[in-house]
Amino acid sequence: MANFYTDNPNLKSHLQHPLMKKIVELKERNFADAEKYDYAPLDFEDAMDSYDKVLEVVGEICGDVIAENAEEVDHTGPRVENNRVIYAEGTKKNLEACRKAGLMGMSMPRRLGGLNFPITPYIMAADIVSRADAGFENLWGLQDCAETIYEFADEDQKERYIKRVCEGETMSMDLTEPDAGSDLQSVMLKATQKEDGSWVLNGVKRFITNGDSDIHLVLARSEEGTKDGRGLSMFIYDKRNGGVNVRRIENKMGIKGSPTCELVYKDAPAELCGSRKLGLIKYVMALMNGARLGIAAQSVGISEAAYREALEYAKDRKQFGKPIIEFPAVAEILSVMKAKLDASRALLYACARFVDIYKIYDDIAKERPLTKEEKLEAKAYSKLADAFTPLAKGMGSEFCNQNTYDCIQIHGGSGFMKDYRCERLYRDARITSIY
Ligand SMILES: Cc1cc2nc3c(=O)[nH]c(=O)nc-3n(C[C@H](O)[C@H](O)[C@H](O)COP(=O)(O)OP(=O)(O)OC[C@H]3O[C@@H](n4cnc5c(N)ncnc54)[C@H](O)[C@@H]3O)c2cc1C
């Protein structure tokens, strides 16, 4: 009965950072929801207690279900049948456990079915899930896309799509194409507006995580004759309407439980999200900043798993008559691993708190004008989030690669064998510094 939250006191100390008081009070708008929802917090302590309880549930599911299934999922992986993705059995069980525990759409407002969690405790859940299985984090973590719908879609779209995510439907972000990877300005998937005003999508996307999801956010070229980012808009595609097939899934090195799909769009009906031409320059930039924070959390979770595996092995394995942890060279590797883990986690939560404050102010600004002080504060935190997001993602992913490398080193020859978890962690880590 492992609990990946309660067995890690570092998490609670990050959650109890002094800035959380401000974050919670802003997020809860003076706890107004308490009058409407019996599960809404009454005050700051009550809100913190509810994050703690939910994270305990996350920790339990991760320790008892997701981590237990990780090996089977890594071996079996998903498959494609009749152009649809079939998840590995363990992945289905993981998703069911998360749905039952209400862990989908966690950061969405209560009126749309969410838990109204700030980003900080939500990102902590992502850190914990990634320690259990980084591949599953990709599927579960794509609930992030609901943030983009919440920020930029109209009220009707929010009602129709976010509620479904909170009930457990999955999402994907369909950006990359064979000729448009880092250079998303080159996206060519074509969006055509019909006479009745509706849109259809035609073309190919590749490397799409969970590409057979229920609800897709799609970057497509809506302005005929354009070649750069200003001709791109963002669309919502609903799988219930049909029109998108999975041509294949990639045979990958790591995160094998997470299906990476090539998608073919054939007259796929879709809805414009937000305004035309702002797809890349505004909405995808916001979407990617959320994804970067998610990958930073994924990196920290993998680092945590690698450090724990290495520590246990070093205490257990004896050479020259004593546990190898007693050799200074091994102890030094472990202490550097721990320093990298702690540093990347500190960056992650510093960043999450900055994101929380400026995003909550952005949301409040839709309800009432911000005061001058609030505007200044929102701007300052937005600048901090801009500086910290690439740091948390960049450093976190590099450190996680280094920590899984060192974890194998500490295991010696055994680390090179498929029998130990460190081998999977090493493969799973590699993608974090690429995507
Ligand atoms: C497992 C997996 C899951 C993914 N999931 C998704 C998803 O869900 N949705 C989605 O849309 N995409 C997804 N991707 C795509 C991913 O985001 C791209 O692979 C990534 O953006 C890089 O694009 P590329 O692979 O085409 O590499 P390229 O753009 O061809 O880059 C090749 C190399 O050149 C470097 N490079 C390129 N341009 C520059 C430059 N200007 N300056 C310096 N270096 C440069 C890159 O850093 C890289 O090292 C996924 C990819 C993988 C492998």
XYZ file of C-alpha atoms and ligand atoms in Angstrom:
488
model
C 0.000 0.000 0.000
C 2.380 2.716 -1.209
C 1.309 6.330 -1.210
C 3.426 8.475 -3.540
C 2.230 11.696 -1.881
C 2.504 10.920 1.813
C 5.864 9.139 1.428
C 7.418 12.333 0.033
C 7.480 15.214 2.589
C 9.093 17.532 0.009
C 5.766 17.790 -1.778
C 3.908 19.073 1.250
C 6.588 21.650 1.986
C 6.215 23.073 -1.549
C 2.443 23.077 -1.191
C 2.685 25.073 2.040
C 4.666 27.932 0.469
C 3.561 31.372 1.832
C 2.388 32.522 -1.638
C -0.336 29.842 -1.520
C -2.464 32.057 0.739
C -2.676 34.713 -1.944
C -3.238 32.119 -4.672
C -6.065 30.397 -2.808
C -7.816 33.618 -1.844
C -7.726 34.923 -5.418
C -8.711 31.582 -6.925
C -11.649 31.143 -4.553
C -12.874 34.775 -4.909
C -13.337 35.099 -1.135
C -14.797 31.587 -0.975
C -18.043 32.533 -2.698
C -18.610 28.998 -4.063
C -19.184 27.694 -0.521
C -22.770 28.972 -0.749
C -23.461 26.939 -3.897
C -21.421 23.752 -3.535
C -21.189 21.756 -0.319
C -17.703 20.553 -1.309
C -16.313 24.076 -1.894
C -13.880 25.342 0.787
C -14.992 27.802 3.468
C -11.594 29.426 4.022
C -7.868 29.118 3.253
C -7.257 26.254 5.710
C -10.241 24.351 4.351
C -8.970 24.759 0.762
C -5.473 23.576 1.710
C -6.991 20.626 3.507
C -8.968 19.684 0.403
C -5.808 19.823 -1.818
C -4.055 17.642 0.728
C -6.867 15.067 0.737
C -7.116 14.932 -3.063
C -3.336 14.591 -3.376
C -3.481 11.714 -0.900
C -5.936 9.999 -3.229
C -3.617 10.724 -6.180
C -0.698 9.289 -4.195
C -2.639 6.146 -3.361
C -3.806 5.516 -6.939
C -0.258 6.134 -8.191
C 1.336 3.792 -5.663
C -1.224 1.010 -5.837
C -2.529 1.130 -9.404
C -0.510 3.195 -11.904
C 2.996 2.179 -10.734
C 1.847 -1.443 -10.476
C 0.604 -1.412 -14.081
C 3.599 0.443 -15.525
C 5.655 -2.561 -16.493
C 2.806 -4.394 -18.229
C 1.860 -1.209 -20.088
C 5.493 -0.720 -21.168
C 5.563 -4.265 -22.574
C 2.140 -4.391 -24.214
C 1.546 -0.782 -25.240
C -1.432 0.417 -27.260
C -2.391 -0.853 -30.732
C -4.477 0.305 -33.688
C -7.530 -1.632 -34.852
C -9.811 -0.321 -37.608
C -8.191 3.108 -37.394
C -8.898 3.389 -33.676
C -6.460 3.198 -30.751
C -6.901 0.411 -28.214
C -5.058 1.215 -24.965
C -3.066 -1.412 -23.044
C -5.184 -3.079 -20.329
C -3.219 -1.330 -17.558
C -3.830 2.062 -19.181
C -7.585 1.401 -19.215
C -7.468 0.535 -15.508
C -5.394 3.654 -14.729
C -7.844 5.909 -16.556
C -10.803 4.289 -14.827
C -9.187 4.808 -11.408
C -8.563 8.507 -12.202
C -12.102 8.990 -13.501
C -13.679 7.335 -10.471
C -11.624 9.502 -8.121
C -12.694 12.681 -9.983
C -9.157 13.530 -11.104
C -10.109 14.804 -14.575
C -10.501 18.529 -15.247
C -9.033 19.251 -11.802
C -8.250 22.915 -12.429
C -11.590 23.718 -14.076
C -14.215 25.775 -12.213
C -16.888 23.954 -10.215
C -19.701 25.243 -12.440
C -18.139 23.232 -15.287
C -17.640 20.111 -13.195
C -14.038 20.655 -12.041
C -12.403 20.931 -8.617
C -11.276 24.553 -9.122
C -7.711 23.550 -8.198
C -4.990 26.157 -8.667
C -2.206 25.078 -11.061
C 0.212 24.398 -8.157
C -1.588 21.417 -6.570
C -2.646 20.182 -10.035
C 1.008 20.199 -11.154
C 1.874 18.350 -7.941
C -0.538 15.613 -9.014
C 1.261 15.517 -12.399
C 4.637 15.189 -10.603
C 3.242 12.235 -8.571
C 1.624 10.537 -11.607
C 4.912 10.829 -13.541
C 6.851 9.094 -10.797
C 4.414 6.176 -11.188
C 4.387 6.107 -15.017
C 5.556 8.979 -17.227
C 3.720 7.529 -20.236
C 0.400 7.591 -18.417
C 1.055 11.178 -17.317
C 0.819 12.137 -20.988
C -2.723 10.814 -21.316
C -3.979 12.079 -17.975
C -2.057 15.371 -18.261
C -3.645 16.319 -21.573
C -6.580 17.557 -19.478
C -4.408 20.711 -19.604
C -5.943 21.412 -23.003
C -9.203 22.243 -21.191
C -7.357 25.313 -19.830
C -6.993 26.606 -23.383
C -10.697 26.050 -24.081
C -11.503 27.789 -20.790
C -9.325 30.781 -21.680
C -10.242 31.308 -25.314
C -13.447 29.473 -26.339
C -16.970 30.930 -26.110
C -19.356 30.116 -23.239
C -21.298 27.555 -25.255
C -18.099 25.666 -26.173
C -16.924 25.745 -22.568
C -20.242 24.245 -21.423
C -20.180 21.547 -24.082
C -16.536 20.477 -23.933
C -15.106 21.227 -20.496
C -17.922 19.362 -18.729
C -17.075 16.284 -20.780
C -13.386 16.520 -19.824
C -14.346 16.799 -16.153
C -16.468 13.662 -16.567
C -13.414 11.789 -17.821
C -13.144 12.248 -21.608
C -9.591 12.656 -22.905
C -7.958 15.354 -25.032
C -5.112 15.836 -27.489
C -3.293 18.790 -29.015
C -2.831 18.301 -32.755
C -0.073 20.661 -33.863
C 2.858 18.786 -35.430
C 2.907 17.702 -39.106
C 5.536 15.870 -41.148
C 6.930 19.216 -42.382
C 6.075 21.302 -39.355
C 7.824 20.293 -36.103
C 9.738 23.031 -34.294
C 8.577 25.347 -37.079
C 4.835 25.393 -36.470
C 4.419 28.391 -38.771
C 4.633 25.842 -41.606
C 1.479 23.960 -40.588
C -0.536 23.106 -43.724
C -3.561 21.130 -42.455
C -6.334 22.914 -44.279
C -9.404 24.458 -42.664
C -12.167 25.299 -45.135
C -15.233 27.322 -44.271
C -18.411 26.090 -45.937
C -21.252 28.289 -47.159
C -23.253 27.703 -43.965
C -20.300 29.051 -41.937
C -19.183 25.659 -40.565
C -15.606 24.374 -40.979
C -14.007 21.137 -42.210
C -10.392 20.013 -41.817
C -8.276 18.101 -44.333
C -4.663 16.930 -44.062
C -2.239 14.977 -41.916
C -0.844 15.416 -38.388
C 1.917 13.317 -36.937
C 3.411 12.546 -33.521
C 0.114 13.341 -31.801
C -0.004 12.038 -28.248
C -3.335 10.334 -27.532
C -4.362 11.195 -31.099
C -7.571 9.157 -30.839
C -8.810 11.298 -27.934
C -12.429 12.411 -27.529
C -11.759 16.130 -27.974
C -8.903 17.582 -30.058
C -7.425 21.063 -30.242
C -6.172 21.431 -33.803
C -3.890 24.032 -35.382
C -4.907 24.520 -39.021
C -4.466 26.929 -41.931
C -7.699 28.866 -42.287
C -6.424 31.688 -44.530
C -5.903 30.494 -48.061
C -2.704 31.611 -49.765
C -0.869 32.372 -46.512
C 2.388 30.702 -45.525
C 3.189 31.968 -42.033
C 1.757 31.827 -38.520
C -0.737 34.616 -39.194
C -2.763 32.304 -41.453
C -3.370 29.735 -38.721
C -6.400 29.325 -36.469
C -7.317 26.915 -33.704
C -10.191 24.458 -33.973
C -11.979 21.997 -31.733
C -12.617 18.594 -33.279
C -15.095 16.268 -31.544
C -14.477 12.584 -32.214
C -18.239 11.941 -32.022
C -18.564 13.707 -35.386
C -16.055 11.426 -37.176
C -13.673 12.396 -39.980
C -10.296 11.690 -38.353
C -8.628 8.286 -38.611
C -5.510 6.968 -36.905
C -3.268 5.736 -39.734
C -0.615 4.314 -37.420
C 1.009 4.644 -34.040
C 4.744 5.073 -33.615
C 6.969 2.305 -32.287
C 8.827 4.329 -29.664
C 11.848 4.036 -27.420
C 10.009 5.094 -24.237
C 6.689 6.297 -22.774
C 5.328 3.279 -24.592
C 1.897 3.350 -22.964
C 1.200 6.717 -24.556
C -0.021 6.300 -28.155
C 1.796 8.667 -30.546
C -0.442 8.838 -33.595
C -0.396 9.761 -37.242
C -3.804 11.223 -38.034
C -5.616 11.651 -41.337
C -8.299 14.334 -41.469
C -10.839 13.890 -44.226
C -13.560 16.535 -44.292
C -13.531 16.403 -40.511
C -16.099 18.843 -39.086
C -14.588 21.245 -36.569
C -15.443 24.420 -34.670
C -13.355 27.562 -34.671
C -11.997 28.269 -31.166
C -11.537 31.979 -30.452
C -10.742 34.353 -33.323
C -9.358 33.524 -36.754
C -5.612 34.008 -37.324
C -4.729 33.930 -33.627
C -4.271 30.140 -33.597
C -0.501 30.047 -33.366
C 0.444 33.496 -32.238
C -1.875 33.535 -29.228
C -3.658 30.253 -28.429
C -0.965 27.693 -29.221
C 1.610 29.808 -27.393
C -0.612 29.604 -24.284
C -1.241 25.900 -24.843
C 2.471 25.182 -25.180
C 3.346 27.091 -22.014
C 0.897 24.846 -20.150
C 2.444 21.797 -21.862
C 5.947 22.964 -20.892
C 4.960 23.113 -17.236
C 3.446 19.627 -17.594
C 6.694 18.291 -19.079
C 8.666 19.954 -16.283
C 6.443 18.039 -13.814
C 6.889 14.848 -15.828
C 10.665 15.334 -15.644
C 10.628 15.865 -11.882
C 8.478 12.749 -11.381
C 10.892 10.626 -13.431
C 13.858 12.114 -11.516
C 12.155 11.204 -8.243
C 11.627 7.618 -9.366
C 15.241 7.357 -10.595
C 16.675 8.728 -7.352
C 14.609 6.334 -5.236
C 15.555 3.311 -7.363
C 19.264 4.238 -7.178
C 19.174 4.866 -3.413
C 17.467 1.547 -2.650
C 19.848 -0.378 -4.878
C 22.928 1.304 -3.396
C 21.797 0.438 0.151
C 21.089 -3.150 -0.801
C 23.932 -4.120 -3.147
C 27.116 -5.262 -1.394
C 30.595 -5.300 -2.905
C 33.949 -5.584 -1.105
C 31.974 -6.636 1.971
C 29.776 -3.554 2.375
C 26.809 -1.777 0.766
C 28.013 0.226 -2.244
C 26.411 3.405 -0.805
C 29.328 3.441 1.658
C 31.799 4.111 -1.154
C 32.306 7.879 -1.475
C 32.107 7.784 -5.288
C 28.645 6.163 -5.183
C 27.424 8.396 -2.362
C 28.522 11.418 -4.379
C 26.546 10.342 -7.440
C 23.494 9.928 -5.199
C 23.890 13.320 -3.549
C 24.274 15.063 -6.912
C 21.157 13.229 -8.146
C 19.251 14.453 -5.102
C 20.483 18.026 -5.619
C 19.296 17.957 -9.254
C 15.948 16.508 -8.195
C 15.438 19.137 -5.490
C 16.564 21.981 -7.763
C 14.242 20.978 -10.601
C 11.340 20.550 -8.166
C 12.008 23.985 -6.619
C 11.976 25.566 -10.096
C 8.778 23.690 -10.991
C 6.753 24.927 -8.029
C 8.170 28.457 -8.111
C 7.023 28.576 -11.714
C 3.608 27.010 -10.979
C 2.909 29.643 -8.318
C 3.804 32.502 -10.696
C 1.579 31.015 -13.387
C -1.235 30.653 -10.876
C -1.214 34.319 -9.877
C -1.149 35.867 -13.336
C -3.687 33.396 -14.734
C -6.117 33.969 -11.879
C -5.830 37.725 -12.440
C -6.522 37.183 -16.147
C -9.640 35.260 -15.193
C -10.789 37.868 -12.665
C -10.333 40.533 -15.368
C -13.140 38.840 -17.310
C -15.493 39.422 -14.346
C -14.520 42.973 -13.296
C -11.874 45.581 -14.085
C -8.627 45.007 -12.152
C -7.393 47.789 -9.871
C -4.146 49.535 -10.808
C -2.252 47.555 -8.151
C -3.721 44.286 -9.368
C -2.755 45.084 -12.959
C 0.816 45.796 -11.939
C 0.989 42.635 -9.905
C -0.473 40.525 -12.724
C 2.139 41.938 -15.102
C 4.998 41.226 -12.710
C 3.935 37.615 -12.167
C 3.340 37.112 -15.863
C 6.951 38.209 -16.509
C 8.213 35.830 -13.826
C 6.191 32.966 -15.337
C 7.658 33.768 -18.779
C 11.175 33.559 -17.343
C 10.617 30.474 -15.198
C 8.642 28.282 -17.617
C 11.528 27.565 -20.029
C 13.914 27.232 -17.070
C 11.733 24.666 -15.299
C 11.185 22.730 -18.527
C 14.724 22.991 -19.865
C 16.628 22.309 -16.636
C 14.105 19.772 -15.363
C 14.267 17.678 -18.524
C 18.080 17.763 -18.693
C 18.387 16.831 -15.001
C 15.899 14.016 -15.418
C 17.933 12.567 -18.292
C 21.095 12.836 -16.187
C 19.438 11.254 -13.156
C 18.160 8.229 -15.088
C 21.655 7.814 -16.605
C 23.192 7.857 -13.106
C 20.518 5.506 -11.813
C 21.653 2.926 -14.368
C 25.294 3.595 -13.467
C 24.608 2.816 -9.815
C 22.925 -0.453 -10.818
C 26.085 -1.501 -12.701
C 25.539 -4.346 -15.181
C 22.108 -5.067 -13.719
C 21.007 -1.597 -14.796
C 21.540 -2.548 -18.405
C 19.131 -5.470 -18.031
C 15.417 -5.306 -18.601
C 14.856 -6.779 -15.114
C 15.183 -3.431 -13.318
C 12.892 -0.424 -13.437
C 15.796 1.969 -14.106
C 15.998 0.752 -17.708
C 12.420 1.921 -18.418
C 13.005 5.214 -16.609
C 16.057 5.862 -18.802
C 14.023 5.310 -21.977
C 11.055 7.320 -20.693
C 13.260 10.270 -19.748
C 14.707 10.785 -23.210
C 11.671 12.442 -24.762
C 11.386 15.154 -22.099
C 14.154 17.253 -23.662
C 12.787 16.781 -27.216
C 9.068 17.537 -27.213
C 6.660 10.932 -28.273
C 6.268 12.221 -28.907
C 5.057 12.813 -28.557
C 4.676 14.006 -29.161
N 3.450 14.547 -28.866
C 2.996 15.612 -29.560
C 1.655 16.091 -29.401
O 0.891 15.606 -28.574
N 1.243 17.103 -30.198
C 2.036 17.680 -31.106
O 1.579 18.556 -31.800
N 3.320 17.277 -31.281
C 3.811 16.244 -30.543
N 5.093 15.795 -30.713
C 5.952 16.477 -31.648
C 7.081 17.242 -30.968
O 6.609 18.368 -30.344
C 8.126 17.510 -32.076
O 8.791 16.283 -32.299
C 9.068 18.605 -31.702
O 8.395 19.818 -31.733
C 10.268 18.661 -32.644
O 9.873 18.658 -33.984
P 10.538 17.631 -35.008
O 10.479 16.276 -34.392
O 9.912 17.805 -36.327
O 12.052 18.050 -35.048
P 12.704 19.200 -35.956
O 11.893 20.441 -35.856
O 12.980 18.636 -37.297
O 14.055 19.441 -35.187
C 15.207 18.595 -35.324
C 16.321 19.162 -34.460
O 16.646 20.483 -34.878
C 16.525 21.395 -33.808
N 16.026 22.672 -34.289
C 14.973 22.896 -35.123
N 14.820 24.200 -35.336
C 15.777 24.823 -34.620
C 16.152 26.182 -34.448
N 15.477 27.188 -35.015
N 17.200 26.457 -33.647
C 17.902 25.480 -33.053
N 17.589 24.175 -33.179
C 16.557 23.862 -33.956
C 15.556 20.750 -32.853
O 15.705 21.232 -31.526
C 15.926 19.290 -32.990
O 17.043 19.027 -32.176
C 5.521 14.626 -30.108
C 6.741 14.031 -30.436
C 7.118 12.856 -29.859
C 8.409 12.222 -30.275
